[in-house]
mmCIF file of C-alpha atoms in Angstrom:
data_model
loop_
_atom_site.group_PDB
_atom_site.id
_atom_site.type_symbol
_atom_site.label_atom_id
_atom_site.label_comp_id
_atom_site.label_asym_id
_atom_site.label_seq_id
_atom_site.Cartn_x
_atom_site.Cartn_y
_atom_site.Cartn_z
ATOM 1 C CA UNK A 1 0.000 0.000 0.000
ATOM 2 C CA UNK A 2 1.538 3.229 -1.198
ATOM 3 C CA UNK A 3 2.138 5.494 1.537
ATOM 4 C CA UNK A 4 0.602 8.699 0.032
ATOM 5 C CA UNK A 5 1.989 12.066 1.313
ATOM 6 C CA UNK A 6 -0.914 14.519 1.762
ATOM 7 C CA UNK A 7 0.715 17.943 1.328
ATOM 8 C CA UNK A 8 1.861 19.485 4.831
ATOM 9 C CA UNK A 9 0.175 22.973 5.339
ATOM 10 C CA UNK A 10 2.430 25.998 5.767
ATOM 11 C CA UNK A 11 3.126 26.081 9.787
ATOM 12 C CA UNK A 12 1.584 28.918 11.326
ATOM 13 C CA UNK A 13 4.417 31.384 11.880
ATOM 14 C CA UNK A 14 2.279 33.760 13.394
ATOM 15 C CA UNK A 15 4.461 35.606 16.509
ATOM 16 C CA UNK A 16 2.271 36.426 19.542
ATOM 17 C CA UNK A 17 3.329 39.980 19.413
ATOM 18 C CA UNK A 18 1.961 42.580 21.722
ATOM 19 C CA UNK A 19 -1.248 44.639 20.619
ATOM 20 C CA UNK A 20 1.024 47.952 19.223
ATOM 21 C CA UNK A 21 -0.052 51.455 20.830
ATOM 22 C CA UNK A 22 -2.252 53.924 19.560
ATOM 23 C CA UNK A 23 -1.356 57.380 18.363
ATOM 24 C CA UNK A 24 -3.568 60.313 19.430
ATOM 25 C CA UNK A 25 -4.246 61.968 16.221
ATOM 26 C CA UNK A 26 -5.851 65.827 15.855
ATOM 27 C CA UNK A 27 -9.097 66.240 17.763
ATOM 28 C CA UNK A 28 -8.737 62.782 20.046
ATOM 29 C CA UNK A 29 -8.396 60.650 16.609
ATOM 30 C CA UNK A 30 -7.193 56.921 17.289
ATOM 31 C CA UNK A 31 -5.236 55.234 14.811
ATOM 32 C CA UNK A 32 -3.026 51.996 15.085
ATOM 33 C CA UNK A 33 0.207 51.233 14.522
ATOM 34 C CA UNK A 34 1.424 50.719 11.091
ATOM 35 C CA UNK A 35 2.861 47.585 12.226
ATOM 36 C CA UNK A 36 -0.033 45.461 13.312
ATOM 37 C CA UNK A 37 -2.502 46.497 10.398
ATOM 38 C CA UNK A 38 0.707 44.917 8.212
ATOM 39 C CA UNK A 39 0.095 42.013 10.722
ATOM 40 C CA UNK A 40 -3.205 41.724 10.305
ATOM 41 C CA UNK A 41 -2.997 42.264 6.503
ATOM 42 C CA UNK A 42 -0.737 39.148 6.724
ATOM 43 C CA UNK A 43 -3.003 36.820 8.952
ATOM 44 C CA UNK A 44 -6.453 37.840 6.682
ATOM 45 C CA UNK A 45 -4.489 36.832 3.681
ATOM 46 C CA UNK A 46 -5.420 33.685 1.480
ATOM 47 C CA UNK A 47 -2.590 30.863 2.625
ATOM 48 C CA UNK A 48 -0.594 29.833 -0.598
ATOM 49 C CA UNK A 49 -1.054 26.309 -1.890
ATOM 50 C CA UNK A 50 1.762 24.390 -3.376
ATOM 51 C CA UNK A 51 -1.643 22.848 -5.145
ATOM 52 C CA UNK A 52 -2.919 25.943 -6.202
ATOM 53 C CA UNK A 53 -0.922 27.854 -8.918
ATOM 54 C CA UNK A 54 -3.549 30.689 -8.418
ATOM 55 C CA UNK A 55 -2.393 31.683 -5.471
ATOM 56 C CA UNK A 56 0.247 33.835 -5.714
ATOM 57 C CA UNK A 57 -1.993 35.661 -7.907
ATOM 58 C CA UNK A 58 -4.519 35.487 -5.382
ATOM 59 C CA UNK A 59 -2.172 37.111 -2.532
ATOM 60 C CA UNK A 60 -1.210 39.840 -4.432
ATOM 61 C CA UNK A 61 -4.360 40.941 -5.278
ATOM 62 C CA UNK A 62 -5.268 41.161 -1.788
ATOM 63 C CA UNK A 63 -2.339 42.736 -1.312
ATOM 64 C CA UNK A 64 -2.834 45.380 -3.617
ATOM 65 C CA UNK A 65 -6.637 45.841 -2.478
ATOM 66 C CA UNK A 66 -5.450 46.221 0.679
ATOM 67 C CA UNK A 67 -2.873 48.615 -0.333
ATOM 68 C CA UNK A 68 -5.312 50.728 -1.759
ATOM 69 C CA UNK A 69 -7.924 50.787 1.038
ATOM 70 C CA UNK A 70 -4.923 51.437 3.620
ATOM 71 C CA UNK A 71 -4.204 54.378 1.176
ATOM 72 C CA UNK A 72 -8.015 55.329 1.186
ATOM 73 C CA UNK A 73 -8.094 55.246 4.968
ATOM 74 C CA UNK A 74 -5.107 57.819 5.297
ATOM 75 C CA UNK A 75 -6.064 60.023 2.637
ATOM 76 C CA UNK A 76 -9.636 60.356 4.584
ATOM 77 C CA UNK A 77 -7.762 61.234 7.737
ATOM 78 C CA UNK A 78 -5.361 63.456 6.120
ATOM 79 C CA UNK A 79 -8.283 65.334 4.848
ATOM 80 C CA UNK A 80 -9.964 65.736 8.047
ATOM 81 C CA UNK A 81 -6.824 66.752 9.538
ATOM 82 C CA UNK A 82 -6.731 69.360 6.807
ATOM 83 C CA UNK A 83 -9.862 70.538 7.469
ATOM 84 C CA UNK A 84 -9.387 70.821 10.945
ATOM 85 C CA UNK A 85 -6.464 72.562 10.449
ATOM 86 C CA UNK A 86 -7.286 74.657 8.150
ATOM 87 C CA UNK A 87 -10.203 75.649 10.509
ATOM 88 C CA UNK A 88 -7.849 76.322 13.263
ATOM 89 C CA UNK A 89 -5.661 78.669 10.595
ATOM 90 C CA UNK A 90 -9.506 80.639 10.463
ATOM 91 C CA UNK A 91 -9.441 80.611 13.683
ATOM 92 C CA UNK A 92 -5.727 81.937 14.260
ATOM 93 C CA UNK A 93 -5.886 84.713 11.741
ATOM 94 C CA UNK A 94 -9.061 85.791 13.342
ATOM 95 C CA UNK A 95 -7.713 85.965 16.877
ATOM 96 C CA UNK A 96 -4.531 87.723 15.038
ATOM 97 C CA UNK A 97 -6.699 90.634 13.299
ATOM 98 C CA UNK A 98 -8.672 90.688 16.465
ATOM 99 C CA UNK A 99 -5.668 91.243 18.493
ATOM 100 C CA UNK A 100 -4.499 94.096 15.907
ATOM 101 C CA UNK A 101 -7.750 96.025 16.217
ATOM 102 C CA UNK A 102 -7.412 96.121 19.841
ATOM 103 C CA UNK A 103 -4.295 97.313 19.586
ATOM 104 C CA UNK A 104 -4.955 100.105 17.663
ATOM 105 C CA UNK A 105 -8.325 100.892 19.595
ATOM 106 C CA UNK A 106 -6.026 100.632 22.705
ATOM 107 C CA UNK A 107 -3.509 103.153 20.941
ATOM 108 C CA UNK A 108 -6.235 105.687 19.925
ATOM 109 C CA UNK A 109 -7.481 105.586 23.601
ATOM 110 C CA UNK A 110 -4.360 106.309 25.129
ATOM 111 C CA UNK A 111 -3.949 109.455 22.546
ATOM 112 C CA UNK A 112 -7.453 110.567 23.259
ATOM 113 C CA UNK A 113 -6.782 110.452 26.781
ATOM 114 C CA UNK A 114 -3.091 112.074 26.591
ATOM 115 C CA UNK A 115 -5.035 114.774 24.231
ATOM 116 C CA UNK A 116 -8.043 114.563 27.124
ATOM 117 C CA UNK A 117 -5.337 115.361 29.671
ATOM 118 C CA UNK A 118 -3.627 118.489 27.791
ATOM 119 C CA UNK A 119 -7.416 119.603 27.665
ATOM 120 C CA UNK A 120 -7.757 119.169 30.873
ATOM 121 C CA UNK A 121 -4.841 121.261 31.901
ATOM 122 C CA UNK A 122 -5.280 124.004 29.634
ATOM 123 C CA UNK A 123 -9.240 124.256 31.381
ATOM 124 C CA UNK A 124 -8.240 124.297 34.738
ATOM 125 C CA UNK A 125 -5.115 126.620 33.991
ATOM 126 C CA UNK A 126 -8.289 128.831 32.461
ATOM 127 C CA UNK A 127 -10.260 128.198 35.415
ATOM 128 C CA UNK A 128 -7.599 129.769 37.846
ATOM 129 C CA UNK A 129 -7.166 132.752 35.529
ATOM 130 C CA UNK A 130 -11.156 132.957 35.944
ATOM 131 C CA UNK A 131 -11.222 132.669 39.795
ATOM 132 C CA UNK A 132 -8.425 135.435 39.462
ATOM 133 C CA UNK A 133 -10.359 137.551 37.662
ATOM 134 C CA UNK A 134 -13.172 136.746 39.588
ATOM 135 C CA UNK A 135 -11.567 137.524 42.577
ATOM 136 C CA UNK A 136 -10.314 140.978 41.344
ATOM 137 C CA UNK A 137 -13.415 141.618 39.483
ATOM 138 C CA UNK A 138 -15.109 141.131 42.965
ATOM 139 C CA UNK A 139 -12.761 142.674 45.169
ATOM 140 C CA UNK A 140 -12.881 145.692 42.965
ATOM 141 C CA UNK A 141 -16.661 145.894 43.513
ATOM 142 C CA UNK A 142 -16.221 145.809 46.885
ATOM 143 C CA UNK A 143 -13.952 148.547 47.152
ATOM 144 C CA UNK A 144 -15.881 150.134 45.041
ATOM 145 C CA UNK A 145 -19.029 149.790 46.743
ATOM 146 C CA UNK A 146 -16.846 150.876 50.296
ATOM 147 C CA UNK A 147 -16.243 154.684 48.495
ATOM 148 C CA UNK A 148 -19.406 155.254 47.486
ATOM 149 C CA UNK A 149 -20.290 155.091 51.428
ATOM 150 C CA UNK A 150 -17.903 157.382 52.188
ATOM 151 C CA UNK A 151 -19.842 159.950 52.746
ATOM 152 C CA UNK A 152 -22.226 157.695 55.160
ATOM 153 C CA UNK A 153 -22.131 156.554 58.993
ATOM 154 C CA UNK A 154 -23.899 154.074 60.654
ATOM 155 C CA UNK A 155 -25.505 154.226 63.860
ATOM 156 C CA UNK A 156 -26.109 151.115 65.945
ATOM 157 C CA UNK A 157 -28.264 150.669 69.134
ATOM 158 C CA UNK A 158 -30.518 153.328 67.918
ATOM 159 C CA UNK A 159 -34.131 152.480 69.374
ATOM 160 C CA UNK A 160 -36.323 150.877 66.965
ATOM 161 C CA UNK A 161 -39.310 153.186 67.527
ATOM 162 C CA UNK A 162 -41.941 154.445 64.980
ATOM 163 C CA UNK A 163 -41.525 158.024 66.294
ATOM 164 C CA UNK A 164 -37.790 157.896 66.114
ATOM 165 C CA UNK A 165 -38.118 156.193 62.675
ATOM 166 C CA UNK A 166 -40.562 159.036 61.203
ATOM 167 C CA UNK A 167 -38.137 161.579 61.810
ATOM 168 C CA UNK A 168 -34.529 160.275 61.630
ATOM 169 C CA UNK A 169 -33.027 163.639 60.214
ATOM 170 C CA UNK A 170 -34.110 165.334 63.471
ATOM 171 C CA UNK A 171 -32.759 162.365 65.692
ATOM 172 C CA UNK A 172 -29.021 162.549 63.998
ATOM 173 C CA UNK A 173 -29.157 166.735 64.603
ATOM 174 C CA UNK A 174 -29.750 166.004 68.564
ATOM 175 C CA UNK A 175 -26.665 162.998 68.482
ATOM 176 C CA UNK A 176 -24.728 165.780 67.269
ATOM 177 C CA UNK A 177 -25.893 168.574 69.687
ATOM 178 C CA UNK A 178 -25.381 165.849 72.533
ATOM 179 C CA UNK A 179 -21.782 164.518 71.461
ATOM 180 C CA UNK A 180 -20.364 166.748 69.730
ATOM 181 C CA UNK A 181 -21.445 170.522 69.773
ATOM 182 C CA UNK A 182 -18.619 171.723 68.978
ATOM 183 C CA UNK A 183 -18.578 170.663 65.488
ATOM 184 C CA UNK A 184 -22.448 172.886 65.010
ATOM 185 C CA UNK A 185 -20.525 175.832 67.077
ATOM 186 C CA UNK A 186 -17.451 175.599 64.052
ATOM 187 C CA UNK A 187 -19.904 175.992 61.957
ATOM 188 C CA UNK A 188 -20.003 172.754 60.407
ATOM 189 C CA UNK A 189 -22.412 171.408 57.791
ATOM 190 C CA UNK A 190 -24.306 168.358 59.134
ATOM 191 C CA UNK A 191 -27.112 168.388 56.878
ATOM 192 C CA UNK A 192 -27.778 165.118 55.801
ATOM 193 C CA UNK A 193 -29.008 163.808 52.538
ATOM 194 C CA UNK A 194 -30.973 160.674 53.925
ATOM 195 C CA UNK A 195 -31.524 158.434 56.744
ATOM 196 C CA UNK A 196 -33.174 155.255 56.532
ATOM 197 C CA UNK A 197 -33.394 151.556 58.613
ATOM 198 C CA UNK A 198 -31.053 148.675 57.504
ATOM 199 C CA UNK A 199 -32.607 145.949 56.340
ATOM 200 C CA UNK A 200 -35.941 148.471 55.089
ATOM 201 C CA UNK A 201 -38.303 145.555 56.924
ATOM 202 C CA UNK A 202 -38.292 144.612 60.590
ATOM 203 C CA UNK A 203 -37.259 140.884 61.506
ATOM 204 C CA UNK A 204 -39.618 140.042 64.324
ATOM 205 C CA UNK A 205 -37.227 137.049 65.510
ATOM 206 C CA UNK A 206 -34.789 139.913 65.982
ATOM 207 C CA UNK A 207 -34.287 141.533 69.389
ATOM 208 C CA UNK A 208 -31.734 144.267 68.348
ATOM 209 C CA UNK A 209 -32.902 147.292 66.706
ATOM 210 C CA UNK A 210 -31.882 147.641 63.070
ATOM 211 C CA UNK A 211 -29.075 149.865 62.356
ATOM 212 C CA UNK A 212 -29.438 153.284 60.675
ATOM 213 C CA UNK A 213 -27.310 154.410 57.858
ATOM 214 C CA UNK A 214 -27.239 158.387 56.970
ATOM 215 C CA UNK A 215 -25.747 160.319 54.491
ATOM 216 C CA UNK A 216 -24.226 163.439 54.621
ATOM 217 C CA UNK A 217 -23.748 166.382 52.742
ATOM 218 C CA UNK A 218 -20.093 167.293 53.994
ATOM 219 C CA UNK A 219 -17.504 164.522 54.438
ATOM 220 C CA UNK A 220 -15.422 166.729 56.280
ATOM 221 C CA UNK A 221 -18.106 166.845 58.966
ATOM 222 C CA UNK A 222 -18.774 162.945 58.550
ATOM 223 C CA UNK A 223 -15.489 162.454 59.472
ATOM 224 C CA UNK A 224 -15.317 164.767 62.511
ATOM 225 C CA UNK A 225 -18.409 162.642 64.146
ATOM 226 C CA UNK A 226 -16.358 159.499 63.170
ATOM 227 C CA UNK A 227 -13.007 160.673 64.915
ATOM 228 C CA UNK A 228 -14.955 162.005 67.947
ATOM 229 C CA UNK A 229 -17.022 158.736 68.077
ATOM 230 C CA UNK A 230 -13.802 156.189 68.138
ATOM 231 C CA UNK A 231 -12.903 158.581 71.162
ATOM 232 C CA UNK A 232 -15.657 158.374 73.750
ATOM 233 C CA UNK A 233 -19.372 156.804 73.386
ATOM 234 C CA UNK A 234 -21.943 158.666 72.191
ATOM 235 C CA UNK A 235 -25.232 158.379 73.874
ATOM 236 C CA UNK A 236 -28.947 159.096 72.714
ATOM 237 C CA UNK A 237 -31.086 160.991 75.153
ATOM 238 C CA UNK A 238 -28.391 158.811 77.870
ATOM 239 C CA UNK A 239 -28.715 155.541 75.984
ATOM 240 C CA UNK A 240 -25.705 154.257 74.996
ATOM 241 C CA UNK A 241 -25.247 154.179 70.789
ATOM 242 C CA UNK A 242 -22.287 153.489 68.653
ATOM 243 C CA UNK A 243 -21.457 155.420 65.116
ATOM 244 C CA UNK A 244 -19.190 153.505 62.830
ATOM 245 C CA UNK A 245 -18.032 154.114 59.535
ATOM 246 C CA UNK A 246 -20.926 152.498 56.806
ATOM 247 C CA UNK A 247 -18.941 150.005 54.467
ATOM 248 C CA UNK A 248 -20.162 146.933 51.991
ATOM 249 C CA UNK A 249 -21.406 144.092 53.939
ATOM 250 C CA UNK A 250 -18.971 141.554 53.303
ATOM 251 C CA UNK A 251 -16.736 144.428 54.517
ATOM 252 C CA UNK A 252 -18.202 144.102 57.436
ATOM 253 C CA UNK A 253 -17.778 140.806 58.160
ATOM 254 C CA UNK A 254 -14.504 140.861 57.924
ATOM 255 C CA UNK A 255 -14.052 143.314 60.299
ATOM 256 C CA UNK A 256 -16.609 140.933 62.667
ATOM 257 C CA UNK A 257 -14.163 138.300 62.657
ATOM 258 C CA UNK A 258 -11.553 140.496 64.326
ATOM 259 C CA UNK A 259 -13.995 141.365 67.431
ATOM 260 C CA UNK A 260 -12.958 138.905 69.481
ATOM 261 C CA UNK A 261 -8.891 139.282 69.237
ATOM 262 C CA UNK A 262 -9.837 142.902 69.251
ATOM 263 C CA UNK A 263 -11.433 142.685 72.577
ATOM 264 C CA UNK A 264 -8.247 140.896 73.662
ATOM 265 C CA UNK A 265 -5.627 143.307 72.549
ATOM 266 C CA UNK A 266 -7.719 146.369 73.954
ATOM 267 C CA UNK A 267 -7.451 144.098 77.266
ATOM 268 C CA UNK A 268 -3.690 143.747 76.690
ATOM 269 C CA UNK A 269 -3.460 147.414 76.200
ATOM 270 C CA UNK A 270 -2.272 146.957 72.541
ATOM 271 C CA UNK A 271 -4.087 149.668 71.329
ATOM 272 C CA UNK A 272 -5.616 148.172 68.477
ATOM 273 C CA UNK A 273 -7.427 149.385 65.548
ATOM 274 C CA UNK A 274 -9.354 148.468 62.244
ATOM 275 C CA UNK A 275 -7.797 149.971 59.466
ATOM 276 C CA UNK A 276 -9.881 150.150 55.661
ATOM 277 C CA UNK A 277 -10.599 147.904 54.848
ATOM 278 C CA UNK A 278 -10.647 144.755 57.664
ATOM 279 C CA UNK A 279 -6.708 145.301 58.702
ATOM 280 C CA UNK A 280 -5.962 145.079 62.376
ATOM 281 C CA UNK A 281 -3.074 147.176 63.854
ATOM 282 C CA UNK A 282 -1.705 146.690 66.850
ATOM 283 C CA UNK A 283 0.971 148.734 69.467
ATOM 284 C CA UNK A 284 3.457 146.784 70.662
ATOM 285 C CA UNK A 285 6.743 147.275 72.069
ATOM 286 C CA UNK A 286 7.300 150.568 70.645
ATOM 287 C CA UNK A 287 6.416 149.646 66.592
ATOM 288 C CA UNK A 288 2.870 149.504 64.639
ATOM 289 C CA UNK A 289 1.762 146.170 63.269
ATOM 290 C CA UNK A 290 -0.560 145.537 61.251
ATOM 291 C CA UNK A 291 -2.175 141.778 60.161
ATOM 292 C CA UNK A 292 -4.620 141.557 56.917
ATOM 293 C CA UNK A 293 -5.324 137.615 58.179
ATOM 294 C CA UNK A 294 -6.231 136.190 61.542
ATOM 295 C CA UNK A 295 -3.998 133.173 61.140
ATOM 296 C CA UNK A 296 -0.745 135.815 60.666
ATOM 297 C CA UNK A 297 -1.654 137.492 63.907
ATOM 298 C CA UNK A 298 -1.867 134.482 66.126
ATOM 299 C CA UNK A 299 1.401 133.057 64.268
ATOM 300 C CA UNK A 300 2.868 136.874 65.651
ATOM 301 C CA UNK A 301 1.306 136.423 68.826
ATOM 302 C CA UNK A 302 2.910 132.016 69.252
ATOM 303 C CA UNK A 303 6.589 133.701 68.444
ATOM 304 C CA UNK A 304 6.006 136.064 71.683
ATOM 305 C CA UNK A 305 5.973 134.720 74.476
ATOM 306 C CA UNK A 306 4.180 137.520 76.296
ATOM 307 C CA UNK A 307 1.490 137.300 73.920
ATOM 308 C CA UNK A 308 1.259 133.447 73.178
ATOM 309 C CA UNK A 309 -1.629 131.652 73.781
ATOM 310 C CA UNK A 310 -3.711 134.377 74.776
ATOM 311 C CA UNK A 311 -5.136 135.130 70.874
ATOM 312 C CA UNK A 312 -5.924 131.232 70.232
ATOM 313 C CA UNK A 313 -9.504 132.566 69.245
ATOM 314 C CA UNK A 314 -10.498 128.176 69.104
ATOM 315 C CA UNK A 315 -9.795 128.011 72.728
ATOM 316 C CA UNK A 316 -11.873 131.301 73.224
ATOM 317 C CA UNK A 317 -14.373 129.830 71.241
ATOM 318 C CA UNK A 318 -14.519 126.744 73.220
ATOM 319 C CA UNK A 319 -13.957 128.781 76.230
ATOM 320 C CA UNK A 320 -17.257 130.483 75.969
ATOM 321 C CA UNK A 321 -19.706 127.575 74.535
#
């Protein structure tokens, strides 16, 4: 019996290799390794037959067919990698001409502002000249307003009667007769022009009567009254009065402000005075001074030490609240 060789089939040679690792494509993409898809194109391919004489053919068809479908599935990724790219080259040259714009919009702001601050400079260098002028312009009023009451006098304490206030002319002739006669025996003209209450309407909430203002005819004889007034006080029918010179009201104020240091330095025996138009002058140790501010006569009064402390007009303040 013929021992009849059956054809031995090829061996598997197929190594037990280890599943390759996969690459992280664009986007998360997973691809294998080159290596085992050339694996598996080997193990899915027809076995060749020493029998068969088609199958060499056979293997390189697959071969080829695989070829081309490996080829497929890389020009399909490639292309979505394109596309992807390409939309993240959109995406780049976007944020690029978006970060250009803001740079210029950022450069026009800061040249806006630098112009916005040169404005601003040039206003409030305008606005001081303004206040300056403003301040002139006013203080020039003011004086103004001061000579044009040159000619008057003002007379405080005066009873706020209606049969005083009918006949005010009259009243003024008897202050003179009583204080000063001698000025109606020189033959002085103390005719006055007008007399009238300041403010024109009564304030019932005020106790004080309101002051009287009169004009003369003479400012000679206006300022004869005044000198002989700052001398001694002057009385109406025995009531005390007092006859100061009439000035602007803001005038006045200013001269308020002084009453109190005023009081002081007549205590001291500094023999002070209000000068036109709110200055204080003092006598002290043989000179005249003379202060336009309160704050430079309390810094004179700190740097002597026989006056210091005693014209702190805060502590007086405090002193009598």
């Amino acid at each position: 019996m013929a021992n009849s060789t059956e054809p031995q089939k090829p061996q598997n040679t197929k190594k037990n290799k280890k599943k390759g690792a996969t690459l992280d494509t664009f986007y998360g993409a997973k691809i294998q390794n080159t290596e085992q898809t050339e694996d598996n194109i080997k193990e899915n391919a027809p076995k060749p037959s020493k029998g068969n004489g088609n199958s060499p053919q056979t293997y390189e068809e697959f071969e080829s067919e695989m070829t081309k479908k490996m080829e497929a599935f890389w020009e399909e990724k490639l292309e979505i990698m394109q596309k992807k790219f390409t939309h993240l080259q959109n995406q780049f040259d976007q944020t690029v001409k978006e970060n250009q714009a803001l740079k210029a919009r950022i450069r026009q702001l800061e040249d806006n502002d630098r112009v916005k601050e040169q404005e601003s400079i040039k206003q409030s260098q305008n606005t001081k000249k303004l206040e300056e002028n403003i301040k002139y312009l006013t203080d020039k009023v003011i004086d103004l307003e001061n000579r044009g009451r040159r000619d008057n006098l003002r007379i405080i304490g005066l009873p706020d009667k209606p049969e005083i206030n009918t006949k005010l002319d009259m009243v003024i002739q008897d202050i003179i007769k009583e204080n000063c006669p001698e000025i109606l025996e020189q033959g002085g003209n103390t005719a006055t022009d007008r007399a009238h209450r300041t403010p024109s309407t009564l304030n019932p909430q005020k106790t004080t009567p309101r002051n009287v203002i009169a004009k003369f005819q003479s400012y000679q004889t206006k300022e004869k009254i005044l000198q002989e007034a700052r001398k001694r006080q002057f009385r109406y029918k025995g009531m005390p009065i007092r006859v100061t010179q009439d000035l602007a009201s803001s005038t006045l104020n200013d001269r308020k402000a002084w009453n109190m240091i005023f009081r002081k330095a007549r205590e001291l025996g500094l023999q002070p005075r209000i000068s036109y138009p709110a200055k204080l002058t003092i006598y002290f140790q043989g000179k005249v001074w003379a202060f336009n501010k309160i704050e430079d006569s309390q810094l004179f009064a700190k740097k002597r030490p026989e006056l210091c402390g005693k014209f702190d007009t805060e502590n007086q303040r405090a002193r009598n609240t």
